[in-house]
CSV table of C-alpha atoms and ligand atoms in Angstrom, one decimal:
chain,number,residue,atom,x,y,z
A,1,UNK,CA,0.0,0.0,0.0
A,2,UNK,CA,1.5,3.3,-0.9
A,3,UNK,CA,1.6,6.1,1.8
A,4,UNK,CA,-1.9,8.2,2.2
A,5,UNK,CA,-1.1,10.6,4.0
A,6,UNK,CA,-0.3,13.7,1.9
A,7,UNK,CA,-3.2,14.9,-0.6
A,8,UNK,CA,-2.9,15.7,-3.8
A,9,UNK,CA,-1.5,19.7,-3.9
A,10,UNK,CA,0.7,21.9,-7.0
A,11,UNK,CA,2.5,25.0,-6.7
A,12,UNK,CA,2.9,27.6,-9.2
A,13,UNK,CA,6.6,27.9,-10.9
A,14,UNK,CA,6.8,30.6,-13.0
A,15,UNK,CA,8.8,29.0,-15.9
A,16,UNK,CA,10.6,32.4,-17.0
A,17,UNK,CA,12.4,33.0,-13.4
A,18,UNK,CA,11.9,29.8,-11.8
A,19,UNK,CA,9.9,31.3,-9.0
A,20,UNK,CA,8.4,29.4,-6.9
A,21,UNK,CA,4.5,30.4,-5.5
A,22,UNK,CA,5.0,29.0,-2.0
A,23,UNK,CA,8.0,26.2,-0.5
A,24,UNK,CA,8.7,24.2,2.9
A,25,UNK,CA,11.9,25.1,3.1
A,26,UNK,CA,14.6,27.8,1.9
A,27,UNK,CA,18.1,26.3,2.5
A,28,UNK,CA,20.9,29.2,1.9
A,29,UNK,CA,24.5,28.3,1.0
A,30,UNK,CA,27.4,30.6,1.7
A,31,UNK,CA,31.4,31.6,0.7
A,32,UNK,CA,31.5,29.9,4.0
A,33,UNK,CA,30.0,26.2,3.0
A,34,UNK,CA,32.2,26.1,0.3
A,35,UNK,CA,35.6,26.0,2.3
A,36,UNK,CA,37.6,22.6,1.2
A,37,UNK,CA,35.4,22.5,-1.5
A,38,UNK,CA,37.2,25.8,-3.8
A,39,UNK,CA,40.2,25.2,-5.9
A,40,UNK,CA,41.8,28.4,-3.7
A,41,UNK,CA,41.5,28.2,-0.8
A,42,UNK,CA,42.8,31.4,-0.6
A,43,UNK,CA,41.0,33.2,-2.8
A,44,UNK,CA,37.9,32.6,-0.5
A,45,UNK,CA,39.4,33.8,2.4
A,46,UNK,CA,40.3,36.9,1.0
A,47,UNK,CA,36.4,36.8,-1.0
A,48,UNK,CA,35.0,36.2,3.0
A,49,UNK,CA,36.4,39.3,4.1
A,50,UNK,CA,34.1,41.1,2.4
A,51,UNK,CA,31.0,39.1,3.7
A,52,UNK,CA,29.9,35.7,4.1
A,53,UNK,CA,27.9,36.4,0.4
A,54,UNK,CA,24.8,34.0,-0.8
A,55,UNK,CA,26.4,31.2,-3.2
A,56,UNK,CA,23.3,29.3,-3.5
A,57,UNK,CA,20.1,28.9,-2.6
A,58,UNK,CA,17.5,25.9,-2.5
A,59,UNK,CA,13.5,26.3,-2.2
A,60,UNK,CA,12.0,23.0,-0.9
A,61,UNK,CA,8.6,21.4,-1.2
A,62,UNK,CA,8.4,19.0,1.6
A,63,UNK,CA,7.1,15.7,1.4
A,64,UNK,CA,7.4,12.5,3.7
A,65,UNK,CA,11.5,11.3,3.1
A,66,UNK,CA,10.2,7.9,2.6
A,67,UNK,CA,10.0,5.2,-0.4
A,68,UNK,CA,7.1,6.3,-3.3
A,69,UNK,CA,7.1,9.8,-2.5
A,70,UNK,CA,9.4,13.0,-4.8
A,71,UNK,CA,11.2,15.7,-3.7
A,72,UNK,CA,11.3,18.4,-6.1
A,73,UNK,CA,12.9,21.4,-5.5
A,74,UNK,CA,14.4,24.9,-7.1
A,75,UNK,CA,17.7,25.8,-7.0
A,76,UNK,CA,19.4,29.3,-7.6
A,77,UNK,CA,23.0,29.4,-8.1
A,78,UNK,CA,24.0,33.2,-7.5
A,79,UNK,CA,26.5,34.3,-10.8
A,80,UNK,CA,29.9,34.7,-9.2
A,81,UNK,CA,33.7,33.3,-9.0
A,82,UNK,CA,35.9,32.3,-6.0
A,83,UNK,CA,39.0,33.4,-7.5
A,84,UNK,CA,38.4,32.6,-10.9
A,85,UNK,CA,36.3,29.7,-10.6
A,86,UNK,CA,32.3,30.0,-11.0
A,87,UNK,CA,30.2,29.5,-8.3
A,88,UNK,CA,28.7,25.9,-7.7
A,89,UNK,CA,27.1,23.7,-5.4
A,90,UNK,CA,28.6,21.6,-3.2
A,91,UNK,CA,27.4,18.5,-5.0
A,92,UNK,CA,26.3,14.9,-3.9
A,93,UNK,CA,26.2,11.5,-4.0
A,94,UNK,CA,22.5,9.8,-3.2
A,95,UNK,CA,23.0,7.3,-0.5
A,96,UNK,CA,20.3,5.3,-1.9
A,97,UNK,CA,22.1,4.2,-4.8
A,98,UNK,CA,19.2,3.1,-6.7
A,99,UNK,CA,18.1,6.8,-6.8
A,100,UNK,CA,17.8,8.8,-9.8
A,101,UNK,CA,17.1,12.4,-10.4
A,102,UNK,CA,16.1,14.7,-12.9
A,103,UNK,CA,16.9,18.0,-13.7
A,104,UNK,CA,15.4,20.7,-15.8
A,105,UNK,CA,17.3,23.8,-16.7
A,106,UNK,CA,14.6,26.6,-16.0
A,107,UNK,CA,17.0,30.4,-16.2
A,108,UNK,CA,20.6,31.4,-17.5
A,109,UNK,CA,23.2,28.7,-18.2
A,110,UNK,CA,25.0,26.7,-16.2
A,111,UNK,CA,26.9,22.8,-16.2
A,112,UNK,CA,25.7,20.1,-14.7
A,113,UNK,CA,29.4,18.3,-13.5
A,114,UNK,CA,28.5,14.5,-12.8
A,115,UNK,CA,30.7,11.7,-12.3
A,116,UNK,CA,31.1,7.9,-11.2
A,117,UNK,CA,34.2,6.5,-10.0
A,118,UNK,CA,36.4,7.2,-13.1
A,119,UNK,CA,33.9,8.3,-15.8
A,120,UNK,CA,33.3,11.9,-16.2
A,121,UNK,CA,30.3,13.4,-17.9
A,122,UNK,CA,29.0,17.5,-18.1
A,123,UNK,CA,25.3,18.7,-19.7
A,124,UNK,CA,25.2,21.9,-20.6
A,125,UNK,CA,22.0,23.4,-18.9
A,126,UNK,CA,19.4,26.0,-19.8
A,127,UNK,CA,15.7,26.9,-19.7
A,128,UNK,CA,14.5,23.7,-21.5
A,129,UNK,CA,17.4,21.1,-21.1
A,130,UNK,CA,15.7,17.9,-19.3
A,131,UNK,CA,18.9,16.3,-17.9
A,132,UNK,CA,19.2,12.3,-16.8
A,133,UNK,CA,21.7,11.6,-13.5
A,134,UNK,CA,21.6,7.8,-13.3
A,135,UNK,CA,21.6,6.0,-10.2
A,136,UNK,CA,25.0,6.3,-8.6
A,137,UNK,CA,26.4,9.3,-10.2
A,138,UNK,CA,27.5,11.8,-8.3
A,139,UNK,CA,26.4,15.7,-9.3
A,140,UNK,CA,27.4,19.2,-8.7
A,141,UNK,CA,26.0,22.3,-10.7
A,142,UNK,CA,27.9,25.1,-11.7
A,143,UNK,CA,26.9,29.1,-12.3
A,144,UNK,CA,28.3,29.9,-15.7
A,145,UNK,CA,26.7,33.0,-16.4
A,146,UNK,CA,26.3,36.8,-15.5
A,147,UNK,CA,22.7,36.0,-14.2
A,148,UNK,CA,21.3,33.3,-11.7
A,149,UNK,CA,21.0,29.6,-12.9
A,150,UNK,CA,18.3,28.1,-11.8
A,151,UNK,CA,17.1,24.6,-12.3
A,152,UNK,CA,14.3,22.4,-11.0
A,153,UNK,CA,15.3,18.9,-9.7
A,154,UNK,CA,13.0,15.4,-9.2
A,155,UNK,CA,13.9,12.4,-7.4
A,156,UNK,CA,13.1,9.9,-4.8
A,157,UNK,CA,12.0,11.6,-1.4
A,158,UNK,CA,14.1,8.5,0.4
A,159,UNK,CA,17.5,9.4,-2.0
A,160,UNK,CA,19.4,10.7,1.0
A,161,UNK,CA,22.7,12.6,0.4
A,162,UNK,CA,26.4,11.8,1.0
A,163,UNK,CA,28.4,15.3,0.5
A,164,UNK,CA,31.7,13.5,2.1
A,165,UNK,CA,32.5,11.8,-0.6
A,166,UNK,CA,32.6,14.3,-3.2
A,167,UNK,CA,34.9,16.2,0.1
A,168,UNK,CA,37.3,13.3,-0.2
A,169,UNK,CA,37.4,12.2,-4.0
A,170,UNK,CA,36.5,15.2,-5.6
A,171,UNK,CA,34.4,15.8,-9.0
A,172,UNK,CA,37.3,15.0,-10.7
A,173,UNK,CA,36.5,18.7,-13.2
A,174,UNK,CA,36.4,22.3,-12.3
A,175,UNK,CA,34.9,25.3,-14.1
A,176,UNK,CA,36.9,28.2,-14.2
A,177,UNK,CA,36.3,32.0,-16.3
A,178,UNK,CA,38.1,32.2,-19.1
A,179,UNK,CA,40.8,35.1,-19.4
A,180,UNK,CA,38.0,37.6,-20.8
A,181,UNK,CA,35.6,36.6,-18.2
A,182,UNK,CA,32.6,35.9,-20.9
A,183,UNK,CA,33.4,31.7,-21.3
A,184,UNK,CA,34.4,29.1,-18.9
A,185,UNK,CA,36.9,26.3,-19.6
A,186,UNK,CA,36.3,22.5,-17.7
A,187,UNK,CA,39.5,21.7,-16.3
A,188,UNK,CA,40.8,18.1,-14.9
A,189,UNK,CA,40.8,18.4,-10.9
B,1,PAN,C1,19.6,19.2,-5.9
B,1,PAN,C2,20.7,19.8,-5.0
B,1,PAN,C3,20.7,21.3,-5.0
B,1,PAN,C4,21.8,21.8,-4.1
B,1,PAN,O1,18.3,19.5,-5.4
B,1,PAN,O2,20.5,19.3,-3.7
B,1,PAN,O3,21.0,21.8,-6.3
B,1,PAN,O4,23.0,21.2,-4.3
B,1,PAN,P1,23.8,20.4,-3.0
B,1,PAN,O5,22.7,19.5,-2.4
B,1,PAN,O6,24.9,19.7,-3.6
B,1,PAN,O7,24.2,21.5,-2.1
B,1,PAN,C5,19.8,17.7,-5.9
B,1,PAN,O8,20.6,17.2,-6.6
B,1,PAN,N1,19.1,17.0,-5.1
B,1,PAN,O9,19.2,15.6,-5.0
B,2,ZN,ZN1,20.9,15.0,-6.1
C-alpha cells in the first residue's frame, strides 16, 4: 500500500524566473559552506572578508523522506567566481544508490558536473534542457553566467545525500572563467 497521507496539492513555478508560489523550506549556502570545496583556498578567504555572500540557494517542497514519494525542489545558483572559478554547489552522491534524479534547466546557463568512480560526464544546462543523473552518479552544478541559474530537480524523497564523498574524491573537473571573463573552460581536478 502506498503512503496516504499527503493529498494531492501543485505549486505555481513561474517558468521564465523559476519562481516558486509557495515552498517548505529555503536552504541558503554561503562563501563559507564552500571551504575545502574551492580550488583556492585562498582566494575565499580573502572573498569572505568582504562578507559571508549567498552562493546558493535551494527552495524546498516537503514531502514525507520515505520510499514512493518526490522531492522536487528549485535551486538558484547566485553568478559569481571564488577566484576565478564559477560559483557551484557543493554537490552529492544519493545514498540510496538506486536513486535517480532529474533536472530541468529553468533560467541562465550553467553545467551540470557529474561523475562515477572514473567516468566523467558534463550537460550543458538552460531553460528547457531535461537532464538524466543515473543511479550512482554523483552531481554538482555550476553558475556559468552573468545571471542566476536556476534549475528544478525530481527524485526519490528517500534518496538521501552523502556530501563526504565528493569532500574526499573530488568531482574530478572544475569550471573556471576564461581570461576575458565571458566563457568558462572544464579543467581536470
Ligand atoms: C539538488 C541539490 C541542489 C543543491 O536539489 O540538492 O541543487 O546542491 P547540493 O545539495 O549539492 O548543495 C539535488 O541534486 N538533489 O538531489
Ligand atoms: Zn541530487
Amino acid at each position: 500500500m502506498g503512503d496516504t497521507t499527503v493529498i494531492p496539492f501543485f505549486v505555481q513555478l513561474d517558468l521564465i524566473t523559476g519562481k516558486l508560489s509557495s515552498f517548505s523550506e529555503r536552504v541558503v549556502r554561503r562563501l563559507s559552506d564552500l571551504r575545502g570545496l574551492v580550488a583556492d583556498e585562498v582566494a575565499l578567504r580573502r572573498e569572505l572578508e568582504h562578507g559571508d555572500r549567498i552562493v546558493y540557494e535551494v527552495f524546498k517542497i516537503n514531502v514525507p523522506p520515505i520510499q514512493g514519494h518526490l522531492f522536487f525542489n528549485v535551486t538558484v545558483i547566485h553568478p559569481g567566481k571564488i577566484g576565478e572559478e564559477y560559483h557551484f554547489t557543493k554537490g552529492h552522491y544519493h545514498m540510496n544508490e538506486q536513486a535517480a534524479e532529474i533536472y530541468i534547466g529553468v533560467q541562465g546557463k550553467g553545467l551540470l558536473l557529474m561523475r562515477s568512480y572514473n567516468n566523467f560526464r558534463v550537460i550543458e544546462m538552460q531553460r528547457g534542457v531535461l537532464a538524466y543523473i543515473p543511479p550512482g552518479w554523483g552531481h554538482r552544478s555550476v553558475n556559468v553566467s552573468h545571471d542566476p541559474f536556476v534549475f528544478l530537480s525530481i527524485y526519490p524523497a528517500d534518496a538521501g545525500y552523502d556530501y563526504e564523498r565528493i569532500m574526499r574524491e573530488g568531482m574530478g573537473k572544475r569550471v573556471f572563467a576564461t581570461s576575458n571573463g565571458q566563457g568558462y573552460c572544464i579543467v581536470d581536478d
